[in-house]
Short mmCIF file of C-alpha atoms in Angstrom, two decimals:
data_model
loop_
_atom_site.label_atom_id
_atom_site.label_comp_id
_atom_site.label_asym_id
_atom_site.label_seq_id
_atom_site.Cartn_x
_atom_site.Cartn_y
_atom_site.Cartn_z
CA MET A 87 74.45 -4.57 -30.67
CA PHE A 88 71.33 -1.99 -30.27
CA SER A 89 69.56 -3.68 -33.01
CA VAL A 90 69.92 -7.07 -30.86
CA ILE A 91 68.24 -5.39 -27.74
CA LEU A 92 65.89 -3.92 -29.74
CA SER A 93 64.76 -7.53 -30.88
CA ASP A 94 65.41 -8.56 -27.16
CA LEU A 95 62.80 -5.78 -25.95
CA THR A 96 60.07 -6.62 -29.31
CA SER A 97 60.14 -10.05 -28.18
CA ARG A 98 59.48 -9.72 -24.66
CA SER A 99 57.04 -7.73 -25.54
CA ILE A 100 54.77 -9.05 -27.74
CA SER A 101 55.52 -12.57 -25.60
CA PHE A 102 53.82 -9.90 -22.93
CA LEU A 103 51.46 -9.47 -24.68
CA ILE A 104 50.29 -12.16 -25.88
CA ASP A 105 50.89 -13.24 -22.25
CA LYS A 106 48.60 -11.56 -21.41
CA CYS A 107 45.53 -11.69 -23.69
CA SER A 108 45.55 -15.49 -23.43
CA ARG A 109 44.85 -15.48 -19.59
CA PRO A 110 40.64 -15.60 -18.56
CA THR A 111 39.37 -12.22 -17.47
CA ALA A 112 38.53 -11.85 -14.30
CA SER A 113 34.43 -11.62 -13.67
CA PRO A 114 32.78 -8.51 -11.97
CA THR A 115 31.86 -9.21 -8.34
CA PRO A 116 27.95 -8.82 -7.60
CA GLU A 117 28.74 -5.70 -5.58
CA GLU A 118 30.58 -4.62 -9.15
CA MET A 119 28.02 -5.46 -11.22
CA LEU A 120 24.83 -3.36 -9.07
CA ASN A 121 27.05 -0.18 -8.48
CA ARG A 122 27.54 -0.55 -12.45
CA LEU A 123 23.45 -0.86 -12.06
CA GLN A 124 22.86 1.74 -9.90
CA ARG A 125 25.39 4.53 -11.78
CA LEU A 126 23.41 3.34 -15.24
CA VAL A 127 20.00 3.70 -13.64
CA ALA A 128 21.32 7.33 -13.04
CA ARG A 129 21.90 8.07 -16.39
CA VAL A 130 18.37 7.33 -17.81
CA HIS A 131 16.84 8.79 -15.10
CA ILE A 132 18.92 12.02 -16.09
CA ILE A 133 17.70 11.49 -19.69
CA VAL A 134 13.80 10.54 -18.46
CA GLU A 135 13.98 14.00 -16.40
CA GLU A 136 15.29 15.93 -18.61
CA ALA A 137 13.19 14.13 -21.40
CA GLU A 138 10.19 14.81 -19.07
CA GLU A 139 10.82 18.99 -19.27
CA ARG A 140 10.14 18.94 -22.61
CA ARG A 141 7.21 19.36 -25.11
CA ILE A 142 8.05 16.52 -27.83
CA ALA A 143 5.20 16.18 -30.59
CA ASN A 144 6.99 13.20 -32.42
CA PRO A 145 6.56 9.99 -32.06
CA ALA A 146 9.09 7.83 -33.25
CA MET A 147 10.91 9.97 -30.12
CA LEU A 148 7.83 9.48 -27.21
CA ARG A 149 8.25 5.74 -28.34
CA GLN A 150 11.80 6.15 -27.74
CA LEU A 151 11.23 7.69 -24.77
CA SER A 152 8.72 5.11 -23.09
CA THR A 153 11.29 2.13 -23.47
CA LEU A 154 13.59 4.33 -21.20
CA ARG A 155 11.21 4.88 -18.83
CA LYS A 156 10.62 1.18 -18.51
CA GLU A 157 14.46 0.21 -18.77
CA MET A 158 14.42 2.74 -15.40
CA TYR A 159 11.98 1.02 -13.67
CA ARG A 160 13.22 -2.59 -14.41
CA GLY A 161 16.80 -1.34 -13.46
CA TYR A 162 15.23 0.53 -9.62
CA HIS A 163 12.95 -2.63 -9.47
CA THR A 164 16.08 -4.39 -9.86
CA LEU A 165 17.82 -2.88 -7.29
CA ASP A 166 15.76 -2.17 -4.45
CA ALA A 167 14.77 -6.49 -5.09
CA LEU A 168 18.64 -7.17 -4.71
CA ARG A 169 18.66 -4.95 -1.33
CA CYS A 170 15.76 -5.97 0.01
CA ARG A 171 16.60 -9.70 -0.20
CA ALA A 172 20.42 -8.70 1.35
CA HIS A 173 18.41 -7.79 4.07
CA GLY A 174 16.25 -10.27 4.45
CA ASP A 175 19.56 -12.67 4.63
CA ARG A 176 20.86 -10.37 7.26
CA ALA A 177 17.80 -10.15 9.16
CA LYS A 178 18.28 -14.57 9.32
CA ASP A 179 21.45 -14.48 10.63
CA HIS A 180 21.08 -12.05 13.17
CA GLN A 181 18.24 -14.24 14.59
CA VAL A 182 18.83 -16.62 17.35
CA SER A 183 16.61 -19.26 18.98
CA PRO A 184 16.82 -17.54 23.29
CA PRO A 185 13.81 -15.01 23.64
CA THR A 186 16.17 -11.62 24.76
CA THR A 187 17.03 -11.18 20.90
CA PRO A 188 15.77 -8.00 20.40
CA SER A 189 12.68 -8.22 17.64
CA VAL A 190 13.91 -7.70 13.54
CA PHE A 191 11.10 -4.96 13.62
CA ARG A 192 13.91 -3.59 16.03
CA LEU A 193 17.17 -4.35 14.56
CA ARG A 194 19.58 -1.51 13.25
CA PRO A 195 19.97 -1.09 9.79
CA ALA A 196 23.06 -2.98 8.95
CA LYS A 197 25.95 -1.24 6.63
CA LYS A 198 24.78 -1.44 2.93
CA ARG A 199 26.87 -3.79 0.97
CA VAL A 200 24.37 -6.41 -0.91
CA ARG A 201 25.36 -10.09 -0.97
CA PHE A 202 23.26 -12.13 -2.65
CA GLY A 203 21.40 -15.18 -1.10
CA SER A 204 22.91 -18.85 0.02
CA SER A 205 20.93 -20.67 -2.29
CA CYS A 206 23.30 -21.69 -5.73
CA SER A 207 20.03 -21.50 -7.93
CA SER A 208 19.09 -18.41 -6.30
CA THR A 209 21.99 -16.77 -6.70
CA GLY A 210 22.31 -17.77 -10.18
CA HIS A 211 18.55 -16.12 -10.94
CA GLU A 212 19.46 -13.55 -8.87
CA GLN A 213 22.64 -12.65 -10.85
CA GLN A 214 21.42 -13.56 -14.95
CA LYS A 215 18.39 -10.69 -14.12
CA LEU A 216 21.15 -8.58 -13.03
CA THR A 217 23.11 -9.57 -15.92
CA GLU A 218 20.40 -9.06 -18.21
CA ALA A 219 19.74 -5.56 -16.26
CA ILE A 220 22.95 -4.18 -16.85
CA SER A 221 23.02 -5.67 -20.67
CA SER A 222 19.50 -3.95 -21.69
CA LEU A 223 20.36 -0.55 -19.44
CA GLU A 224 23.75 -0.11 -21.88
CA ILE A 225 22.05 -0.74 -24.66
CA THR A 226 19.53 1.60 -24.58
CA ILE A 227 21.70 4.58 -23.08
CA ALA A 228 23.39 3.79 -26.35
CA ASP A 229 20.35 4.10 -28.77
CA ALA A 230 19.30 6.98 -26.88
CA SER A 231 22.38 9.24 -28.51
CA GLU A 232 20.51 10.57 -30.98
CA LEU A 233 17.75 11.80 -28.77
CA VAL A 234 19.26 13.21 -26.32
CA VAL A 235 20.47 15.74 -29.32
CA LEU A 236 17.35 15.96 -31.02
CA LEU A 237 15.80 17.33 -27.34
CA ALA A 238 17.70 19.98 -27.74
CA GLY A 239 15.37 21.24 -29.98
CA CYS A 240 12.31 20.46 -28.47
CA PRO A 241 10.58 23.85 -26.38
CA ARG A 242 10.56 23.62 -22.51
CA LEU A 243 7.61 23.27 -20.65
CA CYS A 244 6.44 25.68 -17.55
CA ARG A 245 7.25 23.60 -14.44
CA GLN A 246 7.26 24.42 -11.05
CA PRO A 247 11.29 22.23 -9.57
CA TYR A 248 9.17 20.02 -7.73
CA THR A 249 10.72 16.46 -6.57
CA MET A 250 9.03 13.54 -7.94
CA TYR A 251 6.94 12.59 -5.11
CA LEU A 252 5.08 16.17 -4.90
CA LEU A 253 5.12 15.29 -9.10
CA LEU A 254 3.81 12.36 -8.95
CA GLU A 255 0.37 13.68 -7.08
CA LYS A 256 -0.29 16.11 -9.63
CA CYS A 257 0.10 14.14 -12.87
CA MET A 258 -0.73 10.81 -14.64
CA PHE A 259 1.44 8.79 -14.18
CA GLY A 260 2.63 6.50 -16.72
CA ARG A 261 0.89 7.46 -19.33
CA GLN A 262 2.56 9.88 -21.15
CA MET A 263 2.60 8.18 -24.62
CA GLU A 264 -1.49 8.08 -24.64
CA VAL A 265 -1.22 11.73 -23.49
CA GLU A 266 0.32 12.59 -26.22
CA ARG A 267 -1.56 10.15 -28.61
CA ILE A 268 -4.49 11.72 -27.90
CA MET A 269 -3.19 15.77 -28.37
CA ASP A 270 -2.10 14.67 -31.31
CA PHE A 271 -5.68 13.52 -32.85
CA LEU A 272 -7.27 16.57 -31.17
CA LEU A 273 -5.00 19.46 -32.64
CA GLN A 274 -3.86 17.65 -36.02
CA ALA A 275 -5.69 18.98 -38.90
CA GLU A 276 -7.68 17.45 -40.89
CA GLY A 277 -6.09 16.76 -44.22
CA LEU A 278 -8.51 17.98 -47.80
CA GLY A 279 -11.37 14.59 -48.52
CA ALA A 280 -10.62 13.26 -44.73
CA GLU A 281 -13.92 12.11 -42.93
CA SER A 282 -15.67 14.86 -41.00
CA PRO A 283 -15.89 13.98 -37.92
CA SER A 284 -12.91 12.60 -37.10
CA VAL A 285 -13.02 9.45 -34.18
CA LEU A 286 -10.80 8.32 -32.14
CA PRO A 287 -11.72 5.00 -30.28
CA ILE A 288 -9.60 4.43 -26.75
CA ILE A 289 -10.52 0.76 -25.38
CA GLY A 290 -8.96 -0.76 -22.02
CA PRO A 291 -10.04 -1.93 -18.79
CA ARG A 292 -12.28 -1.17 -15.81
CA ARG A 293 -10.23 1.55 -14.34
CA VAL A 294 -6.78 1.15 -16.31
CA GLY A 295 -6.95 4.88 -16.88
CA LYS A 296 -9.27 6.56 -19.31
CA SER A 297 -11.48 9.02 -18.32
CA THR A 298 -8.23 10.60 -16.40
CA VAL A 299 -6.28 10.45 -19.59
CA ILE A 300 -9.00 12.21 -21.23
CA GLU A 301 -9.56 14.87 -18.91
CA HIS A 302 -5.51 15.33 -18.99
CA ALA A 303 -5.83 16.16 -22.70
CA CYS A 304 -9.00 18.22 -22.76
CA ASN A 305 -7.45 20.51 -19.80
CA ASP A 306 -4.55 21.69 -22.05
CA GLU A 307 -4.94 24.80 -22.72
CA ARG A 308 -4.15 24.39 -26.52
CA VAL A 309 -7.20 22.17 -27.05
CA ARG A 310 -9.91 24.78 -25.59
CA ARG A 311 -8.73 26.74 -27.70
CA SER A 312 -9.01 25.14 -30.98
CA PHE A 313 -12.90 23.82 -29.47
CA SER A 314 -15.72 25.64 -29.33
CA LYS A 315 -17.56 23.34 -27.17
CA ILE A 316 -16.17 20.24 -25.01
CA MET A 317 -19.29 17.98 -24.78
CA CYS A 318 -19.23 14.67 -22.62
CA PHE A 319 -22.15 11.89 -23.54
CA SER A 320 -21.55 9.10 -19.86
CA ASP A 321 -22.32 5.69 -20.06
CA ASN A 322 -25.80 6.46 -17.83
CA GLY A 323 -26.78 9.45 -20.22
CA MET A 324 -26.67 7.10 -22.97
CA LYS A 325 -29.50 4.61 -21.50
CA SER A 326 -31.22 7.20 -19.79
CA GLY A 327 -34.83 5.28 -19.76
CA ASN A 328 -36.31 4.53 -23.21
CA LYS A 329 -34.90 7.22 -24.27
CA LYS A 330 -32.09 7.03 -27.08
CA VAL A 331 -29.48 9.31 -27.02
CA THR A 332 -29.33 10.50 -30.87
CA THR A 333 -28.38 13.24 -31.13
CA LEU A 334 -26.24 16.98 -29.66
CA SER A 335 -29.03 17.92 -27.65
CA ASP A 336 -29.55 15.06 -25.38
CA CYS A 337 -25.57 15.81 -24.15
CA ASP A 338 -25.31 15.35 -20.24
CA VAL A 339 -22.07 17.94 -19.93
CA ILE A 340 -20.56 20.79 -21.58
CA LYS A 341 -17.38 21.04 -19.87
CA HIS A 342 -16.55 23.57 -21.82
CA HIS A 343 -17.56 26.60 -23.98
CA ASN A 344 -14.89 28.67 -25.77
CA ARG A 345 -17.41 31.76 -27.12
CA ALA A 346 -14.68 33.42 -28.74
CA ILE A 347 -14.40 30.86 -31.67
CA GLU A 348 -17.46 31.70 -33.69
CA GLU A 349 -17.69 27.87 -35.79
CA GLU A 350 -19.30 25.65 -34.16
CA ARG A 351 -15.81 23.66 -33.33
CA VAL A 352 -16.97 20.79 -31.38
CA LEU A 353 -15.38 17.97 -29.20
CA VAL A 354 -17.72 14.96 -28.26
CA ILE A 355 -16.84 12.64 -25.42
CA ILE A 356 -18.28 9.34 -25.04
CA GLU A 357 -17.57 6.95 -22.22
CA LEU A 358 -19.41 4.19 -22.08
CA THR A 359 -18.77 0.73 -19.64
CA GLY A 360 -19.64 -1.81 -22.73
CA ALA A 361 -20.80 -1.34 -26.28
CA ILE A 362 -22.63 0.83 -27.83
CA ASP A 363 -25.73 -0.32 -30.07
CA GLU A 364 -24.48 0.65 -33.80
CA ASP A 365 -27.67 2.05 -34.66
CA VAL A 366 -27.74 4.47 -31.85
CA TRP A 367 -24.48 5.74 -32.78
CA ARG A 368 -25.26 6.40 -36.93
CA LYS A 369 -27.90 8.63 -35.49
CA LEU A 370 -25.70 10.15 -33.50
CA TYR A 371 -23.12 10.42 -35.68
CA ALA A 372 -25.26 12.15 -38.90
CA ASP A 373 -26.29 14.26 -36.56
CA CYS A 374 -22.34 15.52 -35.84
CA LYS A 375 -21.55 15.58 -39.15
CA HIS A 376 -24.81 17.48 -40.07
CA HIS A 377 -24.36 19.98 -37.38
CA VAL A 378 -20.49 20.69 -36.82
CA ALA A 379 -18.00 22.15 -38.22
CA GLY A 380 -14.53 20.74 -40.08
CA GLY A 381 -12.81 20.16 -37.50
CA SER A 382 -15.11 18.61 -35.17
CA LYS A 383 -13.30 15.56 -33.06
CA ILE A 384 -15.17 12.58 -31.30
CA ILE A 385 -13.73 10.45 -28.91
CA VAL A 386 -14.80 6.78 -27.94
CA ALA A 387 -14.03 5.35 -24.89
CA SER A 388 -14.98 1.82 -23.38
CA ARG A 389 -14.05 -1.76 -21.84
CA SER A 390 -15.43 -3.45 -25.04
CA ASP A 391 -13.09 -3.94 -28.46
CA ASP A 392 -16.48 -3.80 -30.53
CA ILE A 393 -15.69 0.24 -30.88
CA ALA A 394 -12.75 0.06 -32.63
CA ALA A 395 -15.06 -0.25 -35.90
CA PHE A 396 -16.70 3.48 -35.61
CA GLY A 397 -12.56 4.89 -35.72
CA THR A 398 -11.42 7.03 -38.68
CA THR A 399 -8.49 6.48 -36.81
CA GLN A 400 -6.46 3.40 -34.89
CA ALA A 401 -7.62 2.81 -31.88
CA LEU A 402 -5.41 3.54 -28.26
CA ARG A 403 -5.64 0.46 -26.50
CA MET A 404 -4.48 1.06 -22.89
CA GLN A 405 -3.32 -1.30 -20.26
CA PHE A 406 -2.39 -1.38 -17.08
CA ILE A 407 1.46 -1.21 -16.43
CA THR A 408 4.07 -3.40 -15.39
CA GLN A 409 4.91 -4.61 -12.23
CA GLU A 410 8.66 -2.57 -12.21
CA ALA A 411 6.31 0.58 -13.02
CA TYR A 412 4.43 -0.23 -10.23
CA TRP A 413 7.27 -0.59 -7.87
CA TYR A 414 8.45 2.78 -8.54
CA PHE A 415 4.96 4.90 -8.67
CA PHE A 416 4.06 3.27 -5.09
CA LYS A 417 7.61 3.17 -4.09
CA VAL A 418 7.71 7.38 -4.80
CA ARG A 419 4.40 7.45 -3.14
CA THR A 420 5.21 5.83 -0.02
CA PHE A 421 8.58 7.12 0.62
CA GLY A 422 8.30 10.75 -0.46
CA SER A 423 11.73 12.85 -0.63
CA THR A 424 13.05 9.85 2.25
CA ASP A 425 16.13 7.55 1.24
CA ILE A 426 14.43 4.04 0.29
CA GLU A 427 17.87 2.82 1.52
CA ASP A 428 17.80 4.29 5.18
CA HIS A 429 14.82 2.07 5.67
CA PRO A 430 15.99 -1.29 4.41
CA LYS A 431 13.00 -3.44 6.50
CA LEU A 432 9.84 -1.05 5.54
CA ALA A 433 11.58 -1.49 1.47
CA SER A 434 11.72 -5.18 1.91
CA ILE A 435 7.70 -4.92 3.43
CA ALA A 436 6.49 -2.06 0.66
CA MET A 437 7.90 -4.65 -2.01
CA ASP A 438 5.71 -7.19 -0.87
CA VAL A 439 2.89 -4.82 -0.41
CA ALA A 440 3.23 -3.69 -4.01
CA LEU A 441 3.13 -7.27 -5.61
CA GLU A 442 0.01 -8.44 -3.04
CA LEU A 443 -1.86 -4.84 -4.97
CA SER A 444 -1.35 -6.49 -8.41
CA GLY A 445 -1.21 -3.54 -10.21
CA CYS A 446 -4.16 -1.47 -8.35
CA PHE A 447 -3.51 1.94 -8.98
CA LEU A 448 -6.60 2.86 -5.97
CA GLY A 449 -4.79 0.38 -3.26
CA ALA A 450 -1.53 1.69 -4.10
CA ASN A 451 -2.57 5.35 -3.56
CA THR A 452 -4.66 4.31 -1.00
CA PHE A 453 -1.74 1.91 1.20
CA SER A 454 0.92 4.56 0.46
CA SER A 455 -0.95 7.64 1.93
CA LEU A 456 -1.39 4.85 4.92
CA LEU A 457 2.02 3.75 5.42
CA LYS A 458 3.16 7.23 5.03
CA GLU A 459 1.57 8.71 7.66
CA ASN A 460 3.32 6.00 10.35
CA PHE A 461 7.22 4.65 9.29
CA ASP A 462 6.95 1.78 11.40
CA ALA A 463 7.82 -1.86 10.74
CA ARG A 464 5.11 -3.40 12.62
CA PHE A 465 2.16 -1.21 11.04
CA TRP A 466 3.70 -1.78 7.77
CA SER A 467 4.30 -5.70 9.20
CA MET A 468 -0.13 -5.25 9.93
CA ALA A 469 -1.33 -3.43 6.37
CA LEU A 470 0.42 -6.34 4.50
CA GLU A 471 -1.32 -9.31 6.55
CA ARG A 472 -4.44 -7.25 6.32
CA ILE A 473 -3.94 -6.99 2.18
CA LYS A 474 -3.33 -11.23 2.39
CA ASP A 475 -6.43 -11.68 4.76
CA PHE A 476 -8.48 -9.51 2.16
CA LYS A 477 -7.04 -12.09 -0.67
CA ARG A 478 -7.42 -14.84 0.79
CA MET A 479 -11.26 -14.26 1.96
CA ASN A 480 -12.24 -13.05 -1.69
CA TYR A 481 -10.53 -16.06 -2.52
CA LEU A 482 -13.16 -18.02 -0.35
CA VAL A 483 -16.12 -15.79 -1.81
CA ASP A 484 -15.38 -16.23 -5.65
CA GLY A 485 -14.10 -20.13 -4.84
CA ALA A 486 -17.29 -21.23 -2.61
CA ARG A 487 -21.39 -20.87 -3.17
CA PHE A 488 -23.07 -17.80 -0.81
CA ILE A 489 -26.28 -18.47 0.03
CA ASP A 490 -26.38 -14.79 0.18
CA ARG A 491 -24.03 -14.23 -2.66
CA GLN A 492 -26.02 -11.95 -4.40
CA ILE A 493 -25.22 -9.10 -1.87
CA VAL A 494 -21.68 -10.10 -1.18
CA LYS A 495 -19.31 -8.14 -4.14
CA ARG A 496 -16.38 -8.79 -1.97
CA ALA A 497 -15.88 -9.82 1.78
CA PHE A 498 -13.36 -7.83 4.38
CA VAL A 499 -11.83 -9.92 6.74
CA ARG A 500 -12.34 -7.10 9.86
CA LYS A 501 -14.54 -9.39 12.39
CA VAL A 502 -16.49 -7.88 14.96
CA ASN A 503 -16.40 -9.67 18.68
CA ASN A 504 -19.70 -9.78 20.34
CA ARG A 505 -20.70 -12.29 23.44
CA THR A 506 -22.94 -14.63 21.18
CA THR A 507 -21.51 -14.30 17.72
CA SER A 508 -18.27 -13.20 15.08
CA GLU A 509 -19.49 -10.76 12.64
CA TYR A 510 -18.00 -9.55 9.46
CA PHE A 511 -18.29 -6.41 7.33
CA VAL A 512 -18.51 -7.07 3.54
CA ILE A 513 -18.39 -4.51 0.78
CA ARG A 514 -21.85 -4.61 -1.61
CA ASP A 515 -19.81 -2.31 -4.24
CA ASP A 516 -17.64 0.01 -5.06
CA TYR A 517 -17.74 2.81 -7.26
CA GLN A 518 -16.52 6.27 -8.08
CA THR A 519 -17.98 9.70 -7.63
CA CYS A 520 -17.48 13.27 -7.47
CA CYS A 521 -16.24 15.71 -5.15
CA PHE A 522 -19.34 17.34 -4.97
CA GLN A 523 -21.43 14.60 -5.53
CA MET A 524 -20.29 13.28 -2.11
CA PRO A 525 -23.37 11.85 0.33
CA PRO A 526 -24.03 14.48 2.83
CA GLN A 527 -23.22 13.28 6.73
CA THR A 528 -26.47 12.10 7.59
CA GLU A 529 -27.64 10.21 4.54
CA THR A 530 -25.39 7.68 5.86
CA PRO A 531 -22.45 7.46 8.55
CA MET A 532 -19.03 7.68 6.51
CA MET A 533 -15.68 5.95 7.96
CA SER A 534 -12.39 6.58 7.04
CA ILE A 535 -10.18 4.05 5.08
CA LYS A 536 -7.37 3.83 8.22
CA THR A 537 -10.60 3.05 10.91
CA LEU A 538 -11.71 0.55 8.58
CA LEU A 539 -8.36 -1.19 8.08
CA PHE A 540 -6.69 -1.34 11.84
CA GLY A 541 -9.18 1.59 14.03
CA PRO A 542 -11.76 0.77 16.51
CA ILE A 543 -15.01 0.05 15.16
CA ARG A 544 -18.52 1.04 15.94
CA PRO A 545 -20.59 -1.39 13.86
CA HIS A 546 -23.17 -0.06 11.37
CA ARG A 547 -25.75 -2.05 9.77
CA ARG A 548 -24.65 -0.10 6.64
CA PHE A 549 -22.31 2.55 5.82
CA LYS A 550 -19.62 4.31 3.41
CA VAL A 551 -16.14 4.46 3.20
CA LEU A 552 -13.74 6.45 1.40
CA ALA A 553 -11.33 4.57 0.01
CA TRP A 554 -9.52 7.48 -1.69
CA ARG A 555 -9.66 10.86 -3.58
CA SER A 556 -7.97 11.70 -6.16
CA HIS A 557 -5.70 15.09 -6.55
CA ILE A 558 -6.06 15.16 -10.62
CA PRO A 559 -8.52 15.62 -12.80
CA PRO A 560 -11.34 14.05 -12.77
CA HIS A 561 -10.30 14.39 -8.78
CA TYR A 562 -13.09 10.45 -8.29
CA SER A 563 -13.42 9.89 -4.64
CA TYR A 564 -13.65 6.53 -4.25
CA MET A 565 -16.16 4.80 -1.80
CA LEU A 566 -16.72 1.33 -0.25
CA ASP A 567 -20.51 0.85 0.30
CA CYS A 568 -19.85 -1.51 3.20
CA GLU A 569 -22.55 -4.07 5.43
CA LEU A 570 -22.39 -5.65 8.90
CA TRP A 571 -22.98 -9.20 7.90
CA ARG A 572 -23.46 -12.50 9.33
CA PRO A 573 -21.73 -15.16 7.74
CA GLN A 574 -23.14 -18.02 6.59
CA ARG A 575 -22.23 -21.85 6.01
CA MET A 576 -21.00 -22.61 2.62
CA ALA A 577 -20.09 -25.52 0.57
CA SER A 578 -16.60 -25.76 -0.14
CA ARG A 579 -15.64 -27.75 -3.59
CA LYS A 580 -14.75 -30.49 -2.12
CA ASN A 581 -18.36 -30.32 -0.77
CA ARG A 582 -17.50 -29.81 2.90
CA ILE A 583 -18.69 -27.75 4.94
CA GLU A 584 -17.29 -24.89 6.91
CA GLU A 585 -17.54 -22.01 8.18
CA ILE A 586 -15.29 -18.44 6.81
CA SER A 587 -13.30 -17.34 9.73
CA SER A 588 -10.33 -14.77 10.43
#
């Protein structure tokens, strides 16, 4: 009897298991997937923050940490994009035809429940992006298990417990790997038979951060203790008059002098915009080789690939950061300690602003400061329209033939209305300068970027605008050289005559 009962229970259990396994598993809802992504991003963020509190010297660990950061930025970008999309759908649902309906800018934030768009194609695309982000984060977290263990053996850095938005005002964003690569080059002892002084070329486009990343490395106390002098050659210094710079005595600036080091172990920084004449380089390098002690180093930074041939080690190539990383930077700088989920409308506008700025750090710092001062949807929408107008106007400048094109670098769309004509402010030049090189107030009228963008303007024939002043070394001030300009008629690509208008 017992064996019969046991046999019956066994057969029932097997049938139940077979039936359960044969049933298709229910797919997770979009809300469940979004919550899952949010938890994964939080886990990755914890690992990244812990790693950034440690001094990591292992190149493989730095590469894996860079991968973790990229996945974290991608996860945050996906989360914020879906939330903004959901808020846009809710705003459309609340819009009705009667004029008595409140403005979309005054809508109270709805419950933070994300839903996908109504379009089947967009829904499928969003779900695919969400699935890919979740899958990539899960793989990255699984691969980071050894990194988490090894981090315990890395010495902890002495840092104040700043929140992220304060930390970003005091450090260079997204360049940890580049800084560590330069530090490794500067602090590494030269092997027997190695060519001295060793040379590291740094190649990258304009305003990618070459000067700033070098400055960060040179300000490190370990570097300052390792060299008796840090000497700098600028692009202007290398081309001063007819004189060809071929010796160390021709250097522009000695940034640091450590008299405690008796031997002449020197770090030479050469910052160029283009290539350097090969004959000049050979003579300068020969002079360094003759007069400096072993262990001296040379860093050459330029936009030109030609300098890669001068390196004794592989060139460091710098590229602009990804759009996901750029959004994370812009979001943190703009919202500070404010929770982005409490301001869905502002978050949606901020994402559009970041997209229009196309990865420009100067634009990110300038507009994040302006937006942070005024948490108002109308003001933020106005800023977004200013950026779009600016890009539209410069598309016209690039795509047409101006009679006075030689005086115009970039056209700005702020119109000054007079009784007889319309006038525009144009940007003749933009440049960076150190704080102590700022022009005297009596020399040229100075205007803030906020006044130029939004404020009442008193027309000046020629004036300067302070776009932004950097909080991190080398503390550049970014200036715009502007002029009041009356637009002339231009011929478009379709050979039509038209006047630029706002």
